[in-house]
CSV table of C-alpha atoms in Angstrom, one decimal:
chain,number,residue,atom,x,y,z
I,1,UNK,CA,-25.8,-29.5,14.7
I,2,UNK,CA,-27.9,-26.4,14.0
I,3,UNK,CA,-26.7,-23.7,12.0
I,4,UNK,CA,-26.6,-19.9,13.5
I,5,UNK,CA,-28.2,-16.7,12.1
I,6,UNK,CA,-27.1,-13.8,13.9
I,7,UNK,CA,-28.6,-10.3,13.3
I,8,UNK,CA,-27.5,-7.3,14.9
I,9,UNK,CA,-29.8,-4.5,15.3
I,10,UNK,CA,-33.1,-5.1,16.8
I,11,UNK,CA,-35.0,-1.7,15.7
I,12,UNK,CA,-37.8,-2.5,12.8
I,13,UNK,CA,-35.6,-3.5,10.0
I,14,UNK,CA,-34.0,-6.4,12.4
I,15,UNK,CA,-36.8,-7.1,14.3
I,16,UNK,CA,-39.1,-8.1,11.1
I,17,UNK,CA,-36.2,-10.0,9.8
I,18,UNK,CA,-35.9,-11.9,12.9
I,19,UNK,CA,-39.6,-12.7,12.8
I,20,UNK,CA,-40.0,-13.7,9.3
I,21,UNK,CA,-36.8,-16.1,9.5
I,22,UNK,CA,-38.1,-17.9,12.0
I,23,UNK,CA,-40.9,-18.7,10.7
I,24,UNK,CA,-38.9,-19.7,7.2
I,25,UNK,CA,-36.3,-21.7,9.4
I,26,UNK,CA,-37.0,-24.7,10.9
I,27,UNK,CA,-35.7,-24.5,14.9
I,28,UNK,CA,-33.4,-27.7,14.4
I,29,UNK,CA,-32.0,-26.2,12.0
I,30,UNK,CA,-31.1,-23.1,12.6
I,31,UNK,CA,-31.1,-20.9,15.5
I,32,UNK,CA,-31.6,-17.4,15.3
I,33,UNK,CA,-30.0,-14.5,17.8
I,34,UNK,CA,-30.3,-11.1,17.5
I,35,UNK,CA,-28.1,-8.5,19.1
I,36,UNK,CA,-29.0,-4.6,20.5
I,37,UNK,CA,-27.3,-2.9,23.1
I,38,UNK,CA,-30.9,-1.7,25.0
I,39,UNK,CA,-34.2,-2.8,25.4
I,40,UNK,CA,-36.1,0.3,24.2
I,41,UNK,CA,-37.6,0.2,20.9
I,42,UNK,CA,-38.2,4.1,19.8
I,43,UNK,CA,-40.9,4.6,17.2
I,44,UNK,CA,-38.8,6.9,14.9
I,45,UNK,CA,-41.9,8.1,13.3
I,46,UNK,CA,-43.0,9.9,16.5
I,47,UNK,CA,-39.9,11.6,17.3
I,48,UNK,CA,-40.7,14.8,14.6
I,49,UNK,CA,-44.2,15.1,17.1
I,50,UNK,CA,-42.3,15.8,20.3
I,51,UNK,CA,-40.4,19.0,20.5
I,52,UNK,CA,-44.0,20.2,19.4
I,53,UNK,CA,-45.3,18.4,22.6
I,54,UNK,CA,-47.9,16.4,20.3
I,55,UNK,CA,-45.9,13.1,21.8
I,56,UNK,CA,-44.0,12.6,25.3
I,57,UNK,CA,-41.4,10.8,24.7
I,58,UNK,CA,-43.0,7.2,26.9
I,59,UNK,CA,-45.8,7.6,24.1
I,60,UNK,CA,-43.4,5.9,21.2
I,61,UNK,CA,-40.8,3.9,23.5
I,62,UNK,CA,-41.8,0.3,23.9
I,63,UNK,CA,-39.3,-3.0,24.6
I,64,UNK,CA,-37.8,-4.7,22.1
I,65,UNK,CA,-38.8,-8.1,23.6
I,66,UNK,CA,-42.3,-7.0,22.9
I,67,UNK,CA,-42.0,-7.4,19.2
I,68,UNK,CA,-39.5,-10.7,18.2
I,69,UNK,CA,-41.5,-13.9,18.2
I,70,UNK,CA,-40.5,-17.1,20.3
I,71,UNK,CA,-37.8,-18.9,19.6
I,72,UNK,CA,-35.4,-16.0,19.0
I,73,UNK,CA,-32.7,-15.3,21.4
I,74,UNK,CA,-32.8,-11.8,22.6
I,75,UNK,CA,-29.2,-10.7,23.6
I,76,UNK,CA,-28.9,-6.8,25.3
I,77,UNK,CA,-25.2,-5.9,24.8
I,78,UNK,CA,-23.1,-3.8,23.1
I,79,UNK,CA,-21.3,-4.5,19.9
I,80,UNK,CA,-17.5,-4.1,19.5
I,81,UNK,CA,-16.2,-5.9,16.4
I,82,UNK,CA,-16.8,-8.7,14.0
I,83,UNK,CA,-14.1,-11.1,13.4
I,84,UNK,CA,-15.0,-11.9,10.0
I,85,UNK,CA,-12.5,-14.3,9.7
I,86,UNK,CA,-13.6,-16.5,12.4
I,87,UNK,CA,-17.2,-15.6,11.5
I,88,UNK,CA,-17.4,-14.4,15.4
I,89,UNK,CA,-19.5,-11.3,16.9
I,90,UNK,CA,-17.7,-9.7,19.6
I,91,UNK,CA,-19.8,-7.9,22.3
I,92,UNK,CA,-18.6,-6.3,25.8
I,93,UNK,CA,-19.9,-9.1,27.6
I,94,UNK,CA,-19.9,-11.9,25.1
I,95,UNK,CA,-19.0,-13.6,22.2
I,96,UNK,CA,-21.2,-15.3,19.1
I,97,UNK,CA,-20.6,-16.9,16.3
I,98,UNK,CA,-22.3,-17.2,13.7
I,99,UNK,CA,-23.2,-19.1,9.8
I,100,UNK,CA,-24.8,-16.4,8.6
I,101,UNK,CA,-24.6,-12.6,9.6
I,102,UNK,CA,-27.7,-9.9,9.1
I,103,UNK,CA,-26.4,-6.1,10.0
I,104,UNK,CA,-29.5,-3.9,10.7
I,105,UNK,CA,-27.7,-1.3,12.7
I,106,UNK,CA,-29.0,1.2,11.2
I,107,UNK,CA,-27.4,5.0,11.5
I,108,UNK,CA,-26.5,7.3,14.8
I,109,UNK,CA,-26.2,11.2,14.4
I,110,UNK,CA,-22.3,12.4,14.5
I,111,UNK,CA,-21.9,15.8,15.6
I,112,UNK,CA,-18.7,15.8,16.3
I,113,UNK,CA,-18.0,15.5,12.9
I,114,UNK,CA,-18.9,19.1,12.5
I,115,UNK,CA,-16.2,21.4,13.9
I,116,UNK,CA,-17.8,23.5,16.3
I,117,UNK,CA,-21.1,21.8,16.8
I,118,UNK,CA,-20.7,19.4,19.7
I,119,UNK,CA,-19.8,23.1,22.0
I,120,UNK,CA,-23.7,24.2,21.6
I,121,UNK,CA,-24.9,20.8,21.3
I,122,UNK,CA,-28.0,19.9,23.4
I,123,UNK,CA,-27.2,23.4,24.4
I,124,UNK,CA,-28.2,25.6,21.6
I,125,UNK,CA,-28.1,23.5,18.4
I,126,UNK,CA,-30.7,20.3,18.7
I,127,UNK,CA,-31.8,17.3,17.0
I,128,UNK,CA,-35.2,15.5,16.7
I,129,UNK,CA,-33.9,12.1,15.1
I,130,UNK,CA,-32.7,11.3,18.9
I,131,UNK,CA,-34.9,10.4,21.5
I,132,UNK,CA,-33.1,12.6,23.9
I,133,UNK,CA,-32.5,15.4,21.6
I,134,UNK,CA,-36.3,15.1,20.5
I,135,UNK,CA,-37.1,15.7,24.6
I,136,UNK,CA,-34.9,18.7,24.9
I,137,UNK,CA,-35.8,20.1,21.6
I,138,UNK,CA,-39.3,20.1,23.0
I,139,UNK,CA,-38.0,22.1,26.6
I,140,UNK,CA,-36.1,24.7,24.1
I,141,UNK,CA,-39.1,25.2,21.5
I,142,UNK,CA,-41.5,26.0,24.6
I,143,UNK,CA,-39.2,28.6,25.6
I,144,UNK,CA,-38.5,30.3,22.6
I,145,UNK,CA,-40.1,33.7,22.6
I,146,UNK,CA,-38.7,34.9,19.5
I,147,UNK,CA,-35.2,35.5,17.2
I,148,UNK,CA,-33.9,33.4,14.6
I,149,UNK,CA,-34.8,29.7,14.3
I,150,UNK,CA,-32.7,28.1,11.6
I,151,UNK,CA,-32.9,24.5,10.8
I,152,UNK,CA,-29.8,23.2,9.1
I,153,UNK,CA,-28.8,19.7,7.2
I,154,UNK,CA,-25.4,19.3,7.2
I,155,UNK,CA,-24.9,16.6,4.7
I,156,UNK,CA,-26.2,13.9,2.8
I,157,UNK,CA,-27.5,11.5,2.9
I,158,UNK,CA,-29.7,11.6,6.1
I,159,UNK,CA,-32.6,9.5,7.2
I,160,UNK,CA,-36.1,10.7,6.0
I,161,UNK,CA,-35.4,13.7,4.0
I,162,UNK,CA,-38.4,14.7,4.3
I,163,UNK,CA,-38.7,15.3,7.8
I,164,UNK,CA,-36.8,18.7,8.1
I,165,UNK,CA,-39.1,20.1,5.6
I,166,UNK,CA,-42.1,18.7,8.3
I,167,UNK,CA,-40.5,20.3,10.8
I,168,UNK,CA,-40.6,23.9,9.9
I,169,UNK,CA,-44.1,23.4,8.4
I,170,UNK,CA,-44.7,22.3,12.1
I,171,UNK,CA,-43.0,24.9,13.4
I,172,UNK,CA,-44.7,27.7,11.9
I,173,UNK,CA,-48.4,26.1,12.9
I,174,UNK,CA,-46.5,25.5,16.1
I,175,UNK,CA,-45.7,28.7,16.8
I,176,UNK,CA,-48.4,30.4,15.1
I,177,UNK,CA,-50.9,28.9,17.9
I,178,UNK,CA,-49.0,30.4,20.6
I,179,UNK,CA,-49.5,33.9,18.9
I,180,UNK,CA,-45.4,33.9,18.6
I,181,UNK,CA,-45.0,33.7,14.4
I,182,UNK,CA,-44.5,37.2,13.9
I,183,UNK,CA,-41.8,37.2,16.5
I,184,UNK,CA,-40.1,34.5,14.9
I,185,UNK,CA,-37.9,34.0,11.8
I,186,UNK,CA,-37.8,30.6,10.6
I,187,UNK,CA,-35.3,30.0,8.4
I,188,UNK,CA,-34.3,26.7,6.2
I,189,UNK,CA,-30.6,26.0,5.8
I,190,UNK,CA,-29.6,23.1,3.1
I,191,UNK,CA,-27.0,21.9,0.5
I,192,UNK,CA,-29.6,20.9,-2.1
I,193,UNK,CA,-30.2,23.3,-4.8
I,194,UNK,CA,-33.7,23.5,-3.5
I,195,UNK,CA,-35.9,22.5,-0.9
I,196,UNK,CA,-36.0,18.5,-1.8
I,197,UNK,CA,-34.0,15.7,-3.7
I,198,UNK,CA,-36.3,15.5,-6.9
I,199,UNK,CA,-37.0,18.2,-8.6
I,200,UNK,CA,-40.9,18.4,-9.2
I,201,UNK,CA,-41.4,18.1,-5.4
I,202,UNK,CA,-38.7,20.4,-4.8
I,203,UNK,CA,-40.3,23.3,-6.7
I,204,UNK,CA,-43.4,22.2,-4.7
I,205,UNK,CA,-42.2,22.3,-1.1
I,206,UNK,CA,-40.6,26.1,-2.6
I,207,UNK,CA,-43.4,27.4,-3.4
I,208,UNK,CA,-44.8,25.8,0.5
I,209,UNK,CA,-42.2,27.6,2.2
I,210,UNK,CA,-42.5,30.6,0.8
I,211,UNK,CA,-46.0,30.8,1.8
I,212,UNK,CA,-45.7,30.3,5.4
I,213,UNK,CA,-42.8,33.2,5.1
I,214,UNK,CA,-40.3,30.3,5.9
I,215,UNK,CA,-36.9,31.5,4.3
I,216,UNK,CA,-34.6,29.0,2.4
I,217,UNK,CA,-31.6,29.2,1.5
I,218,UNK,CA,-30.0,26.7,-0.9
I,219,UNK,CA,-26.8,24.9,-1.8
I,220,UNK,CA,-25.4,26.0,2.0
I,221,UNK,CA,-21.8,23.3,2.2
I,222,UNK,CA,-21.8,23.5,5.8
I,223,UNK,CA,-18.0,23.9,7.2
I,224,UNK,CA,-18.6,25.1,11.2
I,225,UNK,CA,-20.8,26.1,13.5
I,226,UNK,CA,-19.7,28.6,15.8
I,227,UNK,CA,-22.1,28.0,19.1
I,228,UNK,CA,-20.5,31.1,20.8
I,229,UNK,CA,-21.8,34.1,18.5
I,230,UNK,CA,-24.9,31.6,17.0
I,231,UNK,CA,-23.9,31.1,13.6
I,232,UNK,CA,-23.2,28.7,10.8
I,233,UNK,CA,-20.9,29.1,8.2
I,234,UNK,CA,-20.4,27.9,4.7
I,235,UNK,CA,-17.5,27.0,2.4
I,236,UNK,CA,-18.3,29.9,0.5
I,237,UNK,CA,-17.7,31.8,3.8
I,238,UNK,CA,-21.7,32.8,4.2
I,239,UNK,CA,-22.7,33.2,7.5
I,240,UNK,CA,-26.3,32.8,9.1
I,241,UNK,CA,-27.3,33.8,12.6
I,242,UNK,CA,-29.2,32.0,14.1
I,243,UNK,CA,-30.9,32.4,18.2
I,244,UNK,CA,-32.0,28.7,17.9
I,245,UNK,CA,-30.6,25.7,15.9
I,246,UNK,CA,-32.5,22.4,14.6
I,247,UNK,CA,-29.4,20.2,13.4
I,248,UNK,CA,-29.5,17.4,11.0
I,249,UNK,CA,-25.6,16.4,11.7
I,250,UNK,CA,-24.1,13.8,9.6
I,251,UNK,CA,-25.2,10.3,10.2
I,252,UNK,CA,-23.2,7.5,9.6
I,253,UNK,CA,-23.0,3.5,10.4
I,254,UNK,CA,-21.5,1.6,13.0
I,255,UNK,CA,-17.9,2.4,13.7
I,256,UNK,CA,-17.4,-1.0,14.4
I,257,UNK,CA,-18.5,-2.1,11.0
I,258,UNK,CA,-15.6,0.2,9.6
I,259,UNK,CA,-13.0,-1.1,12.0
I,260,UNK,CA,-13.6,-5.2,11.7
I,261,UNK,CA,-13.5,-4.5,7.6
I,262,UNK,CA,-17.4,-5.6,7.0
């Protein structure tokens, strides 16, 4: 009797997992399933590109189907526990068990861990690491005439830390072209003691900032944000206004992963 892989999460990291296995893994031997609750692959990449309207959104979705090789099964369900114990994958419509078990689930934004945030959310505070959020970040940015745009990590860590600092950098070409920049304060909001995780680079993207008039301010230990009079506030009890909010919320794992004690 063959032996079963089982990896859940079919973005990159699963998907080139899948397809290297199998080739590794003779099919008599093993078979190999992998588990994602859609069939849309999102090129994460090419999310920072559209709220600046360089990308639509059907430019960086393809199906997930597209990219595993034969001879992998391709399950579309949602995950709901993992009975470690019985070496079983529980799903909404399904079961699977499993010899051996791959988690490549990645990370999903959590707002709601942020008191206040999830009242504005999609609303006046935004994400780009979404697909959705990317979309309607792109609708806001094009009609944003002027005020306060604040970008602000919450925490870390965060995927790509380097992408907030993009995004400004975009945003001030962005808004530069449409004659707007001198409207427009762009401000960058972050608990790092600078504007990056290692130093030299950090003094580096400074310096970056500051040229492009992009304000920054440092060591911000986000506590709320208070949609209804536009602001965020820190521990310290420092408040910045803002007329337009670019979120990086906490991201954390599956919940499920937590729950079945993986």
């Amino acid at each position: 009797m063959s032996k079963k892989l089982v990896i859940l999460g079919a973005g990159c990291a699963g998907t080139m997992v899948a397809n290297k296995l199998r080739k590794r893994l003779h099919r008599d031997d093993w078979t190999i399933t992998i588990i994602d609750k859609d069939d849309k692959h999102v090129y994460q990449p090419g999310l920072l590109f559209i709220p600046f309207g360089i990308y639509q959104a059907e430019d960086i979705v393809r199906s997930r189907s597209e990219f595993l090789g034969k001879g992998i099964d391709f399950v579309i369900d949602e995950i709901v526990a993992i009975n470690v114990n019985e070496q079983r994958v529980e799903t909404v419509a399904g079961s699977y068990p499993y010899d051996q078990l791959i988690v490549a689930t990645g990370v999903i934004l959590a707002p709601e861990e942020i008191p206040g945030l999830l009242e504005g959310w999609q609303k006046v505070a935004f994400d780009f690491y979404t697909l959705q959020g990317a979309v309607n970040l792109h609708k806001a940015m094009r009609e944003f005439k002027g005020g306060k745009l604040v970008l602000n990590i919450a925490e870390f860590p965060f995927k790509c830390p380097v992408a907030p600092l993009e995004f400004v950098y975009m945003a001030d070409a962005y808004f530069t072209e449409r004659g707007l920049r001198d409207q427009i304060d762009i401000r960058f909001v972050t608990p790092l003691p600078g504007a990056f995780t290692k130093p030299k680079a950090s003094a580096f993207f400074s310096r970056l900032i500051e040229e492009k008039n992009i304000k920054i301010t440092a060591s911000f230990d986000l506590v709320e944000v208070d949609c209804a009079n536009k602001r965020i506030i820190s521990a310290g009890d420092q408040v910045i206004d803002f007329d337009l909010l670019v979120s990086i919320p906490p991201n954390v794992g599956a919940r499920y992963l937590v729950s079945s004690g993986v």
